[in-house]
Amino acid sequence: MRILSSSSAQFRCRHTRAGKYKSTKTQNFPLTYEMAQKPWHIGVRKSWLTWHTSNIEGFNKRQPYTAAEDEIIRRLINGTWHQLFASELVIKRRGNLIIIAGIVERKIATAKMYFLIGYTEELLSLLLKQPVKMELQSVADKKEMIMDLNFHPIFRALRVAQLDVDDLERSIEDTALDQYKKVLESASISDTNALKPEFLAILRCLFWFYSIRTHDATLGQRMMGVFYENFSFKGKVWHFALTILMPYLRSQSEKLAAFLSNHYFLADAMVKRFLHYFDITLDILDLINYLLFLNRGNYRNLVERCLQLQVVYKQKPSIGDADFSSMSRELFWHASADLMALLIPFLQLRRYWQKIRRWRNKIRSDREATTISEETEHPNDEDKTEKSIDSEGFEIKLDNVERRKFMRILEHKIKCAICLKLPIIPCHIGCPHVFCYYCIAAHKEENASFSCPSCDHSRLFTLLIEDFGVKGVEVEEIYDLQSSIEGPVYGFILLFKWLEGGRRKRRNSKFELATGSTVTDENLVNSIFFAQQSVMNSCATHAILSILMNRDDILLGETLSQLKTFTAGMDSEVNNGSTNMPTR
């Protein structure tokens, strides 16, 4: 059976009831976890004090001696371990063994603490004629072992949250100012900045009254879930003066300087100089405070630092669960953007745009030709002729149909075929259309086989053989011999200008064939197709036909295949003129 002792556990706490500790009103004697538990929790929660045999039945006759020994132990340890114990000194007896337990602060070196433990155990063992053992635990600060059942952990607001608060409040003020300007503009008031400082002061007063005064937090802080910790009424008054009155006075510095110079006989220049240096000082202090805020994470502005206002969370901030769907969407988007950025430079978008424009121009030209033919067949009853005077004074008569046709052609010819604007540094590529120098240079740099988007000039021969049905063959009018050859090359066409009456210059050498030497194999000669030119300015066309007809690995199409089959058994003299025969 156990009984509870009514003796005081500490010398200065004589009125403390056994098994129940009280915390003082000034909170200078905080309770530990063991002390804060209820008496009936001995052996359940108060396990640190349960193994104590001094109150067991049979040992109660020795209580006066136990109290005297406890007092000696407490006084000795209080002098030896001066201001090192963070908790009360607990003395436990287990038969003949005395155990001294407690929590000490780590204020001295570890070697010194071990020396004090050995010194205390040896001295008390010799003094009390009993074995004494010390069981100690250490803490860095006394506040770490305080038990508070109403304790709520404080989580200081992050830097990004405090910066977001400033952005939100600034956005709210900007929105209110925009509405204020719209109201003034609707009222036909031109000077919208006349009452701007007063409007801002009134607006901030309203915000302060419905946020700081009642909720200890600004509007932006309420949105972010943070507030000012331990915000007293006096601090709120100072906050009102520093955040509302002082900015308003700074905005009215010129009027304030004039008022002080008129009523207090101060020099206007001196007052303005003082206010100017005062503003510079505040800006410098604000910059220093911002750097300290980035380093330490507290006191976002000078007002919070002057009033010692800590911004804390209302609830413990929690890290949200990862939304893998949104993460996958973001990863897919970034991967697609990178892929597009990689592939777009390889796509010849201008080439496809030229094909679209060429198709549109073809449709437009067909439509205009149809319209002109209809106007020619069915002229209007209006005046069919229009008089105009040329530069030499001669009168020229054009009917409306011819005039509209001429204007369409002229408008089409004088514009750049690429940008459809008046050409800057006009140039051409052999077709009737005009181009800007920059447009044609940029397109030539991007695509060497550039063709006119209106008439497809550079692909003239390619379109010609495509009309015959030839597939897989493309003709390049200008070929760079230094560039690498991609794909098979069926032949080269070298065009020279022949001058009639020119002298033929030939040099006799050992490599020149003897005079009168000819090819005697008629089968070989007859198997070669060579188109004879009989029409002016068609040499390139005949040369292309000669190359195509002498290749067996090219799909010639129906027309050229029939021609090749038709001329297969003919001799070279008849074969050469086959391209000039009339069609059926």
Coordinates of C-alpha atoms in Angstrom, one line a residue, residues 192-543:
T192 CA -8.3 63.0 -62.1
N193 CA -5.1 63.4 -59.9
A194 CA -6.4 66.4 -57.9
L195 CA -7.9 64.4 -55.0
K196 CA -5.9 61.2 -55.5
P197 CA -4.0 61.5 -52.1
E198 CA -7.2 62.1 -50.2
F199 CA -8.9 59.3 -51.9
L200 CA -6.1 56.9 -51.1
A201 CA -6.0 58.0 -47.5
I202 CA -9.8 57.4 -47.1
L203 CA -9.5 54.0 -48.8
R204 CA -6.7 52.9 -46.6
C205 CA -8.6 54.0 -43.5
L206 CA -11.5 51.9 -44.5
F207 CA -9.3 48.9 -45.2
W208 CA -7.5 49.4 -41.9
F209 CA -10.8 49.6 -40.0
Y210 CA -12.3 46.4 -41.4
S211 CA -9.0 44.4 -41.4
I212 CA -6.4 45.5 -38.9
R213 CA -8.8 46.7 -36.2
T214 CA -11.0 43.6 -36.2
H215 CA -8.9 40.8 -37.6
D216 CA -5.3 41.7 -36.8
A217 CA -4.5 41.3 -40.5
T218 CA -4.6 43.3 -43.6
L219 CA -6.8 42.4 -46.6
G220 CA -3.9 40.7 -48.4
Q221 CA -2.9 38.8 -45.2
R222 CA -6.5 37.5 -44.8
M223 CA -6.4 36.2 -48.4
M224 CA -3.1 34.5 -47.7
G225 CA -4.1 33.0 -44.4
V226 CA -1.6 34.9 -42.2
F227 CA -1.9 37.6 -39.5
Y228 CA 0.1 39.7 -37.0
E229 CA 1.1 37.9 -33.8
N230 CA 0.4 39.6 -30.5
F231 CA -0.9 42.8 -32.1
S232 CA -1.9 45.1 -29.2
F233 CA -4.2 48.1 -29.4
K234 CA -1.2 50.5 -29.0
G235 CA 0.5 48.7 -31.8
K236 CA -2.6 49.1 -34.0
V237 CA -2.7 52.9 -33.3
W238 CA 1.0 53.2 -34.3
H239 CA 0.4 51.1 -37.3
F240 CA -2.4 53.5 -38.4
A241 CA -0.2 56.5 -38.0
L242 CA 2.8 55.0 -39.9
T243 CA 0.9 53.3 -42.7
I244 CA -1.9 55.9 -43.4
L245 CA -1.0 59.3 -41.9
M246 CA 2.7 59.3 -42.7
P247 CA 2.3 58.4 -46.5
Y248 CA -0.4 61.1 -46.8
L249 CA 1.9 63.7 -45.3
R250 CA 4.7 62.6 -47.6
S251 CA 2.5 63.1 -50.6
Q252 CA 1.6 66.6 -49.4
S253 CA 5.2 67.6 -48.7
E254 CA 5.1 70.7 -50.8
K255 CA 1.9 72.0 -49.1
L256 CA 3.5 71.0 -45.7
A257 CA 6.6 73.0 -46.5
A258 CA 4.6 76.1 -47.5
F259 CA 2.5 75.8 -44.3
L260 CA 5.6 75.5 -42.1
S261 CA 7.3 78.4 -43.8
N262 CA 4.2 80.7 -43.5
H263 CA 3.1 79.9 -39.9
Y264 CA 6.4 79.1 -38.2
F265 CA 8.7 81.5 -40.1
L266 CA 10.9 78.8 -41.4
A267 CA 12.7 79.0 -44.7
D268 CA 10.9 77.3 -47.5
A269 CA 14.1 76.0 -49.0
M270 CA 15.3 74.6 -45.6
V271 CA 12.0 72.8 -45.1
K272 CA 12.1 71.3 -48.6
R273 CA 15.7 70.2 -48.1
F274 CA 14.8 68.6 -44.8
L275 CA 11.8 66.7 -46.4
H276 CA 14.0 65.7 -49.4
Y277 CA 16.7 64.2 -47.2
F278 CA 14.0 62.6 -45.0
D279 CA 12.6 60.8 -48.0
I280 CA 16.1 59.7 -49.1
T281 CA 16.8 58.4 -45.6
L282 CA 13.5 56.4 -45.6
D283 CA 14.3 54.9 -49.0
I284 CA 17.8 53.8 -47.9
L285 CA 16.4 52.3 -44.7
D286 CA 13.7 50.6 -46.7
L287 CA 16.4 49.1 -49.0
I288 CA 18.4 47.9 -46.0
N289 CA 15.3 46.4 -44.4
Y290 CA 14.5 44.6 -47.6
L291 CA 17.9 43.0 -47.7
L292 CA 17.6 41.9 -44.1
F293 CA 14.1 40.5 -44.9
L294 CA 15.6 38.4 -47.8
N295 CA 18.3 37.1 -45.4
R296 CA 16.2 36.4 -42.3
G297 CA 12.6 36.2 -43.5
N298 CA 11.0 38.5 -41.0
Y299 CA 9.8 42.2 -41.0
R300 CA 8.8 42.9 -44.6
N301 CA 8.8 46.7 -44.2
L302 CA 10.0 49.3 -41.8
V303 CA 6.7 49.5 -40.0
E304 CA 6.8 45.9 -39.0
R305 CA 10.4 46.2 -37.9
C306 CA 9.6 49.3 -35.7
L307 CA 6.6 47.7 -34.1
Q308 CA 8.2 44.2 -33.9
L309 CA 5.3 42.6 -35.8
Q310 CA 5.7 39.0 -36.7
V311 CA 3.6 37.6 -39.6
V312 CA 2.5 34.0 -38.8
Y313 CA 0.2 31.4 -40.3
K314 CA -3.3 30.9 -38.8
Q315 CA -2.9 27.2 -39.4
K316 CA 0.0 24.9 -40.0
P317 CA 0.9 25.2 -43.7
S318 CA 0.6 21.9 -45.4
I319 CA 2.3 20.8 -48.6
G320 CA -0.4 19.8 -51.1
D321 CA -0.5 16.4 -52.7
A322 CA 1.1 16.2 -56.1
D323 CA -1.4 16.4 -58.9
F324 CA 0.1 13.9 -61.4
S325 CA -2.5 14.8 -64.0
S326 CA -1.5 18.4 -64.1
M327 CA 2.2 17.4 -63.9
S328 CA 1.7 15.1 -66.9
R329 CA -0.1 17.9 -68.8
E330 CA 2.7 20.3 -68.0
L331 CA 5.4 17.8 -69.1
F332 CA 3.5 17.0 -72.3
W333 CA 3.1 20.7 -73.1
H334 CA 6.8 21.5 -72.5
A335 CA 7.9 18.5 -74.5
S336 CA 5.5 19.5 -77.4
A337 CA 6.9 23.1 -77.3
D338 CA 10.5 21.9 -77.4
L339 CA 9.6 19.5 -80.3
M340 CA 7.9 22.3 -82.2
A341 CA 10.8 24.6 -81.6
L342 CA 13.1 21.9 -83.0
L343 CA 11.0 21.1 -86.1
I344 CA 9.7 24.5 -87.2
P345 CA 13.1 25.7 -88.6
F346 CA 13.2 22.6 -90.8
L347 CA 9.7 23.3 -92.3
Q348 CA 9.7 25.4 -95.4
L349 CA 6.6 27.3 -94.5
R350 CA 7.1 29.9 -97.2
R351 CA 7.2 27.3 -99.8
Y352 CA 3.7 26.0 -98.8
W353 CA 2.5 29.6 -98.5
Q354 CA 3.6 30.2 -102.1
K355 CA 1.7 27.2 -103.3
I356 CA -1.5 28.5 -101.5
R357 CA -1.0 32.0 -103.0
R358 CA -0.4 30.5 -106.4
W359 CA -3.6 28.5 -106.2
R360 CA -5.5 31.7 -105.1
N361 CA -4.0 33.8 -107.9
K362 CA -5.0 31.1 -110.4
I363 CA -8.6 31.1 -109.2
R364 CA -8.6 34.9 -109.2
S365 CA -7.2 35.2 -112.7
D366 CA -9.8 32.7 -114.0
R367 CA -12.5 34.6 -112.3
E368 CA -11.3 37.9 -113.8
A369 CA -11.0 36.4 -117.3
T370 CA -14.6 35.1 -117.0
T371 CA -15.8 38.6 -115.8
I372 CA -14.0 40.4 -118.7
S373 CA -15.4 37.9 -121.3
E374 CA -18.9 38.5 -119.9
E375 CA -18.5 42.3 -120.0
T376 CA -17.2 42.0 -123.6
E377 CA -20.2 39.9 -124.7
H378 CA -22.7 42.0 -122.8
P379 CA -21.6 45.6 -122.5
N380 CA -23.5 48.1 -120.4
D381 CA -25.6 50.8 -121.9
E382 CA -23.5 53.4 -120.1
D383 CA -20.8 55.4 -121.8
K384 CA -18.6 52.8 -123.4
T385 CA -15.7 55.1 -124.0
E386 CA -13.5 57.2 -121.8
K387 CA -11.2 59.9 -123.0
S388 CA -7.8 60.5 -121.6
I389 CA -4.9 62.7 -122.7
D390 CA -1.4 61.3 -122.8
S391 CA 1.9 63.2 -122.1
E392 CA 2.2 64.4 -125.7
G393 CA -1.4 65.8 -125.9
F394 CA -2.9 63.1 -128.1
E395 CA -6.4 62.0 -127.1
I396 CA -6.7 58.3 -126.4
K397 CA -10.1 56.6 -126.3
L398 CA -10.5 53.4 -124.3
D399 CA -13.8 51.6 -123.6
N400 CA -14.7 50.6 -120.1
V401 CA -13.9 47.0 -120.5
E402 CA -10.4 47.6 -121.9
R403 CA -9.7 50.2 -119.2
R404 CA -10.7 47.9 -116.4
K405 CA -8.6 45.1 -117.9
F406 CA -5.6 47.5 -118.3
M407 CA -5.9 48.8 -114.7
R408 CA -6.1 45.2 -113.3
I409 CA -3.0 44.2 -115.2
L410 CA -1.2 47.4 -114.2
E411 CA -2.1 47.0 -110.6
H412 CA -0.9 43.4 -110.7
K413 CA 2.4 44.2 -112.3
I414 CA 3.5 47.2 -110.2
K415 CA 3.2 45.4 -106.8
C416 CA 5.6 43.0 -105.3
A417 CA 4.4 39.4 -106.0
I418 CA 5.5 38.4 -102.5
C419 CA 4.4 41.1 -100.0
L420 CA 1.8 42.6 -102.4
K421 CA 3.0 46.2 -101.7
L422 CA 4.9 48.7 -103.7
P423 CA 8.4 47.3 -104.4
I424 CA 11.4 48.7 -102.6
I425 CA 14.5 48.4 -104.8
P426 CA 12.5 46.6 -107.5
C427 CA 14.1 43.6 -109.2
H428 CA 12.9 40.6 -111.3
I429 CA 13.8 37.0 -111.8
G430 CA 12.9 36.7 -115.5
C431 CA 9.2 36.8 -115.3
P432 CA 7.0 39.9 -115.9
H433 CA 6.4 40.3 -112.1
V434 CA 8.3 42.7 -109.9
F435 CA 9.8 41.9 -106.4
C436 CA 11.3 43.8 -103.5
Y437 CA 15.0 43.1 -103.2
Y438 CA 14.6 42.0 -99.5
C439 CA 11.7 39.7 -100.3
I440 CA 13.5 37.9 -103.2
A441 CA 16.8 37.8 -101.3
A442 CA 15.2 36.3 -98.2
H443 CA 13.3 33.7 -100.2
K444 CA 16.4 32.8 -102.3
E445 CA 18.4 32.4 -99.1
E446 CA 15.8 30.0 -97.6
N447 CA 15.0 28.1 -100.8
A448 CA 17.4 28.1 -103.7
S449 CA 14.7 26.7 -106.1
F450 CA 12.4 29.7 -105.4
S451 CA 9.7 30.3 -108.0
C452 CA 7.4 33.2 -108.6
P453 CA 4.2 32.8 -106.5
S454 CA 2.2 34.3 -109.3
C455 CA 3.4 32.5 -112.4
D456 CA 5.8 29.9 -111.0
H457 CA 8.5 31.1 -113.3
S458 CA 11.5 29.0 -112.1
R459 CA 9.6 25.8 -112.3
L460 CA 8.6 26.4 -116.0
F461 CA 10.4 23.3 -117.4
T462 CA 9.3 21.1 -114.5
L463 CA 5.7 22.0 -115.1
L464 CA 6.2 21.4 -118.8
I465 CA 7.4 17.8 -118.4
E466 CA 4.8 17.2 -115.7
D467 CA 2.1 18.2 -118.2
F468 CA 3.6 15.4 -120.5
G469 CA 3.1 13.0 -117.6
V470 CA 6.8 12.6 -116.6
K471 CA 7.2 11.7 -112.9
G472 CA 10.1 11.8 -110.5
V473 CA 12.1 14.4 -112.5
E474 CA 12.7 18.0 -111.6
V475 CA 14.5 20.7 -113.7
E476 CA 16.7 23.3 -111.9
E477 CA 17.5 26.2 -114.1
I478 CA 20.6 27.3 -112.2
Y479 CA 22.8 24.6 -110.7
D480 CA 25.7 25.2 -108.4
L481 CA 28.6 22.8 -109.3
Q482 CA 30.1 23.3 -105.9
S483 CA 27.1 22.0 -104.0
S484 CA 26.7 18.4 -103.2
I485 CA 24.6 16.2 -105.6
E486 CA 21.5 14.7 -104.0
G487 CA 19.8 12.0 -105.9
P488 CA 20.4 10.8 -109.5
V489 CA 21.4 13.4 -112.2
Y490 CA 20.1 12.5 -115.7
G491 CA 21.9 15.2 -117.6
F492 CA 23.3 18.7 -117.8
I493 CA 22.1 21.4 -120.3
L494 CA 24.8 23.9 -121.3
L495 CA 23.3 26.8 -123.3
F496 CA 25.6 29.0 -125.4
K497 CA 24.7 32.0 -127.5
W498 CA 25.5 31.5 -131.2
L499 CA 26.6 34.5 -133.2
E500 CA 25.9 34.4 -136.9
G501 CA 29.0 35.1 -139.0
G502 CA 31.4 34.4 -136.2
R503 CA 34.7 32.7 -136.9
R504 CA 35.1 29.2 -135.9
K505 CA 38.3 28.7 -133.9
R506 CA 39.6 25.2 -133.7
R507 CA 43.0 24.1 -132.7
N508 CA 44.7 21.0 -134.3
S509 CA 46.2 18.8 -131.7
K510 CA 47.2 15.2 -131.3
F511 CA 43.9 14.5 -129.5
E512 CA 41.8 15.8 -132.4
L513 CA 40.3 13.1 -134.6
A514 CA 41.6 12.8 -138.0
T515 CA 39.9 14.6 -140.8
G516 CA 37.0 12.6 -142.2
S517 CA 36.7 10.2 -139.2
T518 CA 33.1 9.3 -138.5
V519 CA 31.1 6.8 -136.5
T520 CA 30.2 3.8 -138.7
D521 CA 27.9 1.9 -136.4
E522 CA 24.5 3.0 -137.7
N523 CA 22.5 1.0 -135.1
L524 CA 24.2 2.9 -132.3
V525 CA 23.4 6.2 -134.1
N526 CA 19.8 5.3 -134.8
S527 CA 19.2 4.3 -131.1
I528 CA 20.1 7.8 -129.9
F529 CA 17.2 10.3 -129.8
F530 CA 18.2 13.8 -130.6
A531 CA 15.5 16.4 -131.1
Q532 CA 16.2 18.9 -133.9
Q533 CA 15.3 22.5 -133.2
S534 CA 13.2 24.2 -135.8
V535 CA 11.5 26.8 -133.6
M536 CA 13.2 29.8 -132.2
N537 CA 13.9 30.0 -128.4
S538 CA 13.1 26.4 -127.8
C539 CA 16.6 24.9 -127.5
A540 CA 16.2 24.1 -123.8
T541 CA 12.9 22.3 -124.4
H542 CA 14.5 20.1 -127.1
A543 CA 17.5 19.4 -124.9

